[in-house]
Short mmCIF file of C-alpha atoms (C1' of nucleotides) in Angstrom, two decimals:
data_model
loop_
_atom_site.label_atom_id
_atom_site.label_comp_id
_atom_site.label_asym_id
_atom_site.label_seq_id
_atom_site.Cartn_x
_atom_site.Cartn_y
_atom_site.Cartn_z
CA UNK F 11 6.76 36.51 9.45
CA UNK F 12 4.78 33.48 8.58
CA UNK F 13 1.18 32.63 9.34
CA UNK F 14 0.30 31.29 12.67
CA UNK F 15 -1.29 27.83 12.50
CA UNK F 16 -5.03 28.41 12.56
CA UNK F 17 -5.89 26.03 15.44
CA UNK F 18 -3.23 27.31 17.77
CA UNK F 19 -5.21 30.51 18.47
CA UNK F 20 -7.61 30.53 21.35
CA UNK F 21 -6.74 26.99 22.33
CA UNK F 22 -9.11 25.43 19.73
CA UNK F 23 -9.52 21.69 19.87
CA UNK F 24 -7.59 19.37 17.57
CA UNK F 25 -7.63 15.66 17.02
CA UNK F 26 -10.50 13.14 16.41
CA UNK F 27 -14.03 14.37 16.21
CA UNK F 28 -16.55 13.25 18.79
CA UNK F 29 -20.19 12.12 17.58
CA UNK F 30 -21.48 15.22 19.38
CA UNK F 31 -19.19 17.60 17.37
CA UNK F 32 -20.18 15.74 14.13
CA UNK F 33 -23.80 16.18 15.03
CA UNK F 34 -23.44 19.96 15.66
CA UNK F 35 -21.57 20.41 12.36
CA UNK F 36 -24.05 18.36 10.32
CA UNK F 37 -27.07 20.13 11.77
CA UNK F 38 -25.58 23.51 11.06
CA UNK F 39 -24.67 22.85 7.56
CA UNK F 40 -27.94 21.16 6.78
CA UNK F 41 -29.78 24.12 8.09
CA UNK F 42 -27.54 27.05 6.85
CA UNK F 43 -25.04 25.71 4.45
CA UNK F 44 -21.31 26.12 5.31
CA UNK F 45 -21.05 29.73 4.21
CA UNK F 46 -17.75 31.08 5.48
CA UNK F 47 -15.70 28.23 6.94
CA UNK F 48 -13.87 30.80 9.07
CA UNK F 49 -17.04 31.98 10.62
CA UNK F 50 -18.76 28.62 10.89
CA UNK F 51 -17.29 27.17 14.16
CA UNK F 52 -18.51 30.14 16.27
CA UNK F 53 -21.95 30.03 14.63
CA UNK F 54 -22.19 26.32 15.05
CA UNK F 55 -20.83 26.46 18.71
CA UNK F 56 -17.87 24.36 17.88
CA UNK F 57 -14.48 24.77 19.50
CA UNK F 58 -12.68 23.98 16.33
CA UNK F 59 -11.07 26.07 13.52
CA UNK F 60 -12.79 26.50 10.26
CA UNK F 61 -10.33 24.44 8.39
CA UNK F 62 -10.84 21.53 10.68
CA UNK F 63 -14.67 21.83 10.12
CA UNK F 64 -14.24 21.95 6.43
CA UNK F 65 -12.08 18.85 6.41
CA UNK F 66 -14.40 16.87 8.54
CA UNK F 67 -17.36 17.85 6.41
CA UNK F 68 -15.69 17.22 3.00
CA UNK F 69 -13.92 13.96 3.95
CA UNK F 70 -16.44 12.46 6.30
CA UNK F 71 -19.85 13.97 6.94
CA UNK F 72 -20.95 14.93 3.49
CA UNK F 73 -24.05 12.85 2.70
CA UNK F 74 -22.95 11.83 -0.75
CA UNK F 75 -19.80 10.04 0.43
CA UNK F 76 -19.36 6.44 -0.62
CA UNK F 77 -17.57 4.33 1.92
CA UNK F 78 -16.10 0.87 1.72
CA UNK F 79 -13.67 -0.86 -0.57
CA UNK F 80 -12.69 0.54 -4.02
CA UNK F 81 -14.12 -1.50 -6.94
CA UNK F 82 -11.94 -2.81 -9.73
CA UNK F 83 -13.42 -0.14 -12.03
CA UNK F 84 -12.61 2.54 -9.53
CA UNK F 85 -9.07 1.23 -9.19
CA UNK F 86 -8.59 1.22 -13.00
CA UNK F 87 -10.02 4.73 -13.22
CA UNK F 88 -7.57 5.95 -10.57
CA UNK F 89 -4.63 4.32 -12.39
CA UNK F 90 -5.61 5.83 -15.74
CA UNK F 91 -6.17 9.35 -14.28
CA UNK F 92 -2.98 9.10 -12.13
CA UNK F 93 -0.99 8.32 -15.22
CA UNK F 94 -2.29 11.50 -16.79
CA UNK F 95 -2.72 13.85 -13.95
CA UNK F 96 -0.19 12.70 -11.38
CA UNK F 97 -0.89 13.41 -7.81
CA UNK F 98 -3.80 15.69 -8.58
CA UNK F 99 -6.07 13.90 -6.02
CA UNK F 100 -8.83 16.46 -6.20
CA UNK F 101 -8.93 16.27 -10.05
CA UNK F 102 -9.01 12.47 -9.80
CA UNK F 103 -11.79 12.56 -7.19
CA UNK F 104 -13.93 14.60 -9.52
CA UNK F 105 -14.20 11.53 -11.76
CA UNK F 106 -15.09 9.20 -8.88
CA UNK F 107 -18.49 10.14 -7.46
CA UNK F 108 -18.73 9.74 -3.77
CA UNK F 109 -14.96 9.46 -3.20
CA UNK F 110 -12.92 12.12 -1.54
CA UNK F 111 -9.43 13.28 -2.60
CA UNK F 112 -8.15 12.23 0.80
CA UNK F 113 -9.57 8.71 0.38
CA UNK F 114 -8.12 8.33 -3.07
CA UNK F 115 -4.79 9.64 -1.88
CA UNK F 116 -4.79 7.15 1.02
CA UNK F 117 -5.85 4.29 -1.28
CA UNK F 118 -3.02 5.20 -3.73
CA UNK F 119 -0.41 5.35 -1.05
CA UNK F 120 -1.36 2.20 0.83
CA UNK F 121 -2.47 -0.07 -1.96
CA UNK F 122 -1.89 1.02 -5.63
CA UNK F 123 1.49 2.41 -5.23
CA UNK F 124 2.85 -0.73 -3.50
CA UNK F 125 1.10 -2.83 -6.02
CA UNK F 126 2.83 -1.10 -8.97
CA UNK F 127 6.20 -1.15 -7.24
CA UNK F 128 5.83 -4.94 -6.69
CA UNK F 129 5.11 -5.36 -10.41
CA UNK F 130 8.16 -3.34 -11.33
CA UNK F 131 6.35 -0.38 -12.49
CA UNK F 132 7.37 3.05 -11.45
CA UNK F 133 4.36 4.52 -9.68
CA UNK F 134 5.22 8.08 -10.80
CA UNK F 135 5.79 7.36 -14.60
CA UNK F 136 3.60 4.31 -14.82
CA UNK F 137 6.33 2.74 -16.86
CA UNK F 138 8.44 -0.39 -16.18
CA UNK F 139 11.29 0.51 -13.93
CA UNK F 140 14.67 0.32 -15.75
CA UNK F 141 16.82 -0.01 -12.59
CA UNK F 142 17.26 -3.72 -13.23
CA UNK F 143 19.85 -3.92 -10.40
CA UNK F 144 17.17 -3.79 -7.74
CA UNK F 145 15.68 -6.89 -9.20
CA UNK F 146 18.88 -8.81 -9.49
CA UNK F 147 18.27 -10.96 -6.29
CA UNK F 148 15.01 -12.15 -7.99
CA UNK F 149 16.77 -12.89 -11.19
CA UNK F 150 19.48 -14.79 -9.43
CA UNK F 151 16.85 -16.82 -7.52
CA UNK F 152 15.24 -17.58 -10.88
CA UNK F 153 18.54 -18.88 -12.24
CA UNK F 154 19.06 -21.02 -9.24
CA UNK F 155 15.57 -22.46 -9.70
CA UNK F 156 16.46 -23.14 -13.28
CA UNK F 157 19.51 -24.90 -12.34
CA UNK F 158 17.60 -27.11 -9.95
CA UNK F 159 15.28 -28.01 -12.76
CA UNK F 160 18.21 -28.77 -14.98
CA UNK F 161 19.65 -31.03 -12.31
CA UNK F 162 16.41 -32.90 -12.17
CA UNK F 163 16.45 -33.16 -15.96
CA UNK F 164 19.87 -34.69 -16.05
CA UNK F 165 18.93 -37.04 -13.26
CA UNK F 166 16.61 -38.89 -15.69
CA UNK F 167 13.39 -36.99 -16.25
CA UNK F 168 13.24 -37.11 -20.02
CA UNK F 169 10.14 -34.94 -20.46
CA UNK F 170 9.51 -31.50 -18.99
CA UNK F 171 6.50 -30.89 -16.83
CA UNK F 172 4.23 -28.09 -17.42
CA UNK F 173 5.70 -26.22 -14.52
CA UNK F 174 9.16 -26.83 -15.81
CA UNK F 175 8.18 -25.43 -19.18
CA UNK F 176 6.67 -22.29 -17.56
CA UNK F 177 9.88 -21.84 -15.66
CA UNK F 178 11.80 -22.19 -18.80
CA UNK F 179 9.69 -19.49 -20.37
CA UNK F 180 10.31 -17.23 -17.49
CA UNK F 181 14.02 -17.98 -17.94
CA UNK F 182 13.82 -16.75 -21.41
CA UNK F 183 12.27 -13.54 -20.21
CA UNK F 184 15.13 -13.12 -17.62
CA UNK F 185 17.68 -13.57 -20.14
CA UNK F 186 16.22 -10.83 -22.21
CA UNK F 187 16.07 -8.56 -19.23
CA UNK F 188 19.65 -9.24 -18.39
CA UNK F 189 20.85 -8.52 -21.99
CA UNK F 190 18.89 -5.27 -21.92
CA UNK F 191 20.32 -4.36 -18.52
CA UNK F 192 23.85 -4.96 -19.66
CA UNK F 193 23.49 -2.41 -22.43
CA UNK F 194 22.49 0.26 -19.96
CA UNK F 195 24.66 -0.78 -17.08
CA UNK F 196 26.17 2.30 -15.33
CA UNK F 197 29.59 0.92 -14.59
CA UNK F 198 32.08 -1.71 -15.79
CA UNK F 199 31.75 -3.82 -12.63
CA UNK F 200 27.98 -4.04 -13.17
CA UNK F 201 28.44 -4.85 -16.79
CA UNK F 202 30.83 -7.64 -15.83
CA UNK F 203 28.49 -9.23 -13.37
CA UNK F 204 25.63 -9.11 -15.76
CA UNK F 205 27.69 -10.59 -18.49
CA UNK F 206 28.74 -13.40 -16.17
CA UNK F 207 25.10 -14.12 -15.28
CA UNK F 208 24.16 -13.84 -18.87
CA UNK F 209 26.71 -16.49 -19.90
CA UNK F 210 25.43 -18.87 -17.24
CA UNK F 211 21.96 -18.38 -18.76
CA UNK F 212 23.15 -19.04 -22.22
CA UNK F 213 24.73 -22.30 -21.04
CA UNK F 214 21.49 -23.25 -19.47
CA UNK F 215 19.68 -22.43 -22.78
CA UNK F 216 22.09 -24.49 -24.79
CA UNK F 217 21.37 -27.43 -22.55
CA UNK F 218 17.63 -26.98 -22.93
CA UNK F 219 16.84 -25.81 -26.54
CA UNK F 220 13.07 -26.08 -25.85
CA UNK F 221 13.40 -22.99 -23.79
CA UNK F 222 13.97 -20.90 -26.92
CA UNK F 223 11.02 -22.28 -28.94
CA UNK F 224 8.80 -19.78 -30.71
CA UNK F 225 5.18 -19.53 -29.52
CA UNK F 226 3.91 -20.30 -32.98
CA UNK F 227 5.90 -23.53 -33.07
CA UNK F 228 4.70 -24.40 -29.57
CA UNK F 229 1.09 -23.92 -30.67
CA UNK F 230 1.56 -26.15 -33.64
CA UNK F 231 2.90 -28.91 -31.45
CA UNK F 232 0.02 -28.44 -29.07
CA UNK F 233 1.85 -26.67 -26.25
CA UNK F 234 -0.68 -23.85 -26.05
CA UNK F 235 -0.03 -23.06 -22.34
CA UNK F 236 3.57 -22.71 -22.86
CA UNK F 237 3.10 -20.70 -26.08
CA UNK F 238 0.90 -18.32 -24.09
CA UNK F 239 3.57 -17.98 -21.55
CA UNK F 240 6.31 -17.33 -23.95
CA UNK F 241 4.11 -14.73 -25.74
CA UNK F 242 3.60 -13.07 -22.41
CA UNK F 243 7.34 -12.98 -21.77
CA UNK F 244 7.86 -11.62 -25.13
CA UNK F 245 5.53 -8.78 -24.42
CA UNK F 246 7.55 -8.05 -21.34
CA UNK F 247 10.77 -8.25 -23.20
CA UNK F 248 9.49 -5.92 -25.67
CA UNK F 249 8.97 -3.04 -23.28
CA UNK F 250 12.45 -3.65 -21.72
CA UNK F 251 14.07 -3.47 -25.16
CA UNK F 252 12.05 -0.36 -25.80
CA UNK F 253 13.29 1.14 -22.57
CA UNK F 254 16.95 0.40 -23.47
CA UNK F 255 16.80 2.11 -26.82
CA UNK F 256 14.47 4.73 -25.42
CA UNK F 257 12.10 5.05 -28.22
CA UNK F 258 10.13 8.34 -27.91
CA UNK F 259 6.72 7.76 -29.40
CA UNK F 260 5.30 10.91 -27.98
CA UNK F 261 4.94 12.78 -31.20
CA UNK F 262 3.12 9.92 -32.85
CA UNK F 263 0.96 9.69 -29.80
CA UNK F 264 -0.06 13.31 -30.08
CA UNK F 265 -1.24 12.81 -33.63
CA UNK F 266 -3.35 9.74 -32.76
CA UNK F 267 -4.65 11.08 -29.38
CA UNK F 268 -7.74 12.71 -30.41
CA UNK F 269 -8.98 9.58 -32.24
CA UNK F 270 -8.25 7.40 -29.17
CA UNK F 271 -10.25 9.67 -27.00
CA UNK F 272 -13.32 8.25 -28.69
CA UNK F 273 -12.47 4.63 -28.34
CA UNK F 274 -13.85 3.11 -25.35
CA UNK F 275 -11.17 2.10 -22.71
CA UNK F 276 -11.32 -1.70 -22.76
CA UNK F 277 -11.64 -2.23 -26.48
CA UNK F 278 -8.81 0.34 -26.96
CA UNK F 279 -6.58 -1.66 -24.79
CA UNK F 280 -7.32 -4.91 -26.64
CA UNK F 281 -6.87 -3.20 -30.05
CA UNK F 282 -3.64 -1.77 -29.10
CA UNK F 283 -2.27 -5.02 -27.70
CA UNK F 284 -3.62 -7.03 -30.70
CA UNK F 285 -1.61 -4.66 -32.96
CA UNK F 286 1.31 -5.28 -30.69
CA UNK F 287 1.32 -1.58 -30.05
CA UNK F 288 2.64 -0.67 -26.55
CA UNK F 289 2.55 2.42 -24.40
CA UNK F 290 5.59 4.72 -24.73
CA UNK F 291 8.31 4.39 -22.07
CA UNK F 292 8.95 8.05 -22.02
CA UNK F 293 7.24 10.36 -19.54
CA UNK F 294 3.59 10.42 -20.53
CA UNK F 295 2.82 13.33 -18.36
CA UNK F 296 4.77 15.52 -20.78
CA UNK F 297 3.98 13.72 -23.95
CA UNK F 298 0.40 12.90 -23.29
CA UNK F 299 -1.96 14.40 -25.60
CA UNK F 300 -5.14 14.16 -23.51
CA UNK F 301 -4.40 16.72 -20.87
CA UNK F 302 -6.77 17.38 -17.91
CA UNK F 303 -8.64 19.61 -20.26
CA UNK F 304 -9.26 16.92 -22.81
CA UNK F 305 -10.05 14.52 -20.04
CA UNK F 306 -13.17 16.44 -19.24
CA UNK F 307 -14.10 16.42 -22.95
CA UNK F 308 -13.57 12.72 -23.44
CA UNK F 309 -14.77 11.42 -20.19
CA UNK F 310 -12.77 9.53 -17.48
CA UNK F 311 -12.57 6.17 -19.18
CA UNK F 312 -11.92 6.93 -22.69
CA UNK F 313 -9.19 9.33 -23.06
CA UNK F 314 -5.71 7.86 -23.58
CA UNK F 315 -3.34 5.20 -24.53
CA UNK F 316 -3.51 2.75 -21.76
CA UNK F 317 -0.58 3.10 -19.33
CA UNK F 318 1.61 0.12 -18.42
CA UNK F 319 -0.07 0.07 -15.06
CA UNK F 320 -3.48 -0.12 -16.58
CA UNK F 321 -2.46 -3.02 -18.81
CA UNK F 322 -0.47 -4.97 -16.25
CA UNK F 323 -2.96 -4.58 -13.40
CA UNK F 324 -5.94 -5.51 -15.65
CA UNK F 325 -6.24 -9.27 -14.65
CA UNK F 326 -8.86 -9.92 -17.18
CA UNK F 327 -6.94 -8.33 -20.04
CA UNK F 328 -3.64 -10.15 -19.14
CA UNK F 329 -5.48 -13.48 -18.90
CA UNK F 330 -6.80 -12.87 -22.39
CA UNK F 331 -3.50 -11.76 -23.72
CA UNK F 332 -1.58 -14.76 -22.30
"C1'" DA Z 2 -1.46 -13.44 26.79
"C1'" DA Z 3 1.92 -9.98 25.97
"C1'" DA Z 4 4.90 -7.66 23.13
"C1'" DC Z 5 5.98 -6.07 18.97
"C1'" DT Z 6 5.57 -4.77 14.03
"C1'" DC Z 7 2.90 -3.34 10.34
"C1'" DC Z 8 -0.96 -1.13 8.18
"C1'" DT Z 9 -4.70 2.06 7.53
"C1'" DC Z 10 -6.85 6.33 7.39
"C1'" DA Z 11 -8.60 10.50 9.73
"C1'" DA Z 12 -6.69 14.64 10.70
"C1'" DC Z 13 -3.17 18.13 10.57
"C1'" DC Z 14 0.21 21.40 8.45
"C1'" DG Z 15 2.11 24.46 5.15
"C1'" DC Z 16 1.68 26.58 0.89
"C1'" DG Z 17 -0.13 28.45 -3.28
"C1'" DA Z 18 -4.14 30.33 -5.58
"C1'" DC Z 19 -7.74 33.45 -5.65
"C1'" DG Z 20 -10.71 37.20 -4.65
"C1'" DC Z 21 -11.51 41.44 -2.48
"C1'" DT Z 22 -10.17 46.05 -1.02
"C1'" DC U 6 -0.25 46.81 -7.81
"C1'" DA U 7 0.20 45.38 -2.96
"C1'" DG U 8 -1.68 43.51 1.15
"C1'" DC U 9 -4.69 40.74 3.43
"C1'" DG U 10 -8.04 37.04 4.30
"C1'" DT U 11 -9.91 32.68 2.88
"C1'" DC U 12 -10.17 28.47 0.68
"C1'" DG U 13 -8.46 24.13 -1.24
"C1'" DC U 14 -4.88 21.05 -2.27
"C1'" DG U 15 -1.13 17.68 -1.42
"C1'" DG U 16 2.20 15.89 1.71
"C1'" DT U 17 2.73 13.99 6.12
"C1'" DT U 18 1.76 12.33 10.73
"C1'" DG U 19 0.26 9.44 14.37
"C1'" DA U 20 -3.54 6.84 16.83
"C1'" DG U 21 -5.40 2.70 16.96
"C1'" DG U 22 -6.54 -1.64 14.92
"C1'" DA U 23 -4.79 -6.06 12.88
"C1'" DG U 24 -1.59 -9.43 12.44
"C1'" DT U 25 2.55 -11.88 13.86
"C1'" DT U 26 6.07 -13.63 16.97
#
DNA sequence: AAACTCCTCAACCGCGACGCT
DNA sequence: CAGCGTCGCGGTTGAGGAGTT
């Protein structure tokens, strides 16, 4: 059986709308309202199907549509709502006045999704990806870079530059990632290659004990920039460790959820980070306390634990935390 | 300048939900 | 309750513009 595509009947026009068609549709709806979309094309003298008219109106011609680039605030709202609602574009659009579900969907697919992937965050779960093997080339490049720095060091540079120290801090982070990856490696070959890489890293660390300094110690000796970098890396290491041991914080989150709904978004994020409390790595869509229903009660910006994407894509917050 | 690739976004398609009879 | 019509949603496509070689 199956339903015939609506535009196939009567040879109705498809494809891009002309200014004349737009004008007809706008005029008709402004005078009469859209009424039945099915009946509208004939009444408005348009050789289009009702569906096409509805889409053109809701996504393009509606007078309250906001066009142009998405602001940082809008971006953060989309991230937050997507972490709760998933691909419920129309529900997300309800919290962004003037934006259509189609526009948000396009923005997500062309910008935000890619951005999250680049940052190592799974765009569906909003959690750091645990498939470390896809990141191995970058890790190896980091090791190579470090070896280059080592070489320079041995060649007579007795003090490390700021950049060297930052690289060293990155190295410490890399090492933690590799240790974590080893423990979840899916097969013996992968474990072996990771162990070998990790052994190399340990060698490098032994040669350069500064790399393993604590941020507190670094601060006390005046290396505040490096201390910040190390702290940043330790934050990253923390979530990787969490992923490995798969801590399920969902029940705890459920208890605290209603309180969190009342805390304003930004201060909430800062508070959580200052307490060294991080979002869970398990699936939030299932564990999350503030469902779509609660979202409407609490408002778009103050409902939930921040997701990883919210934290990591909030440039201001990350600057502060570093 | 031409050819090619990549990216964006308007529009389409198919399906499920819902309301009416 | 079943059948039908309509609407709205989410996934996907492809035209055309932008950028690169």
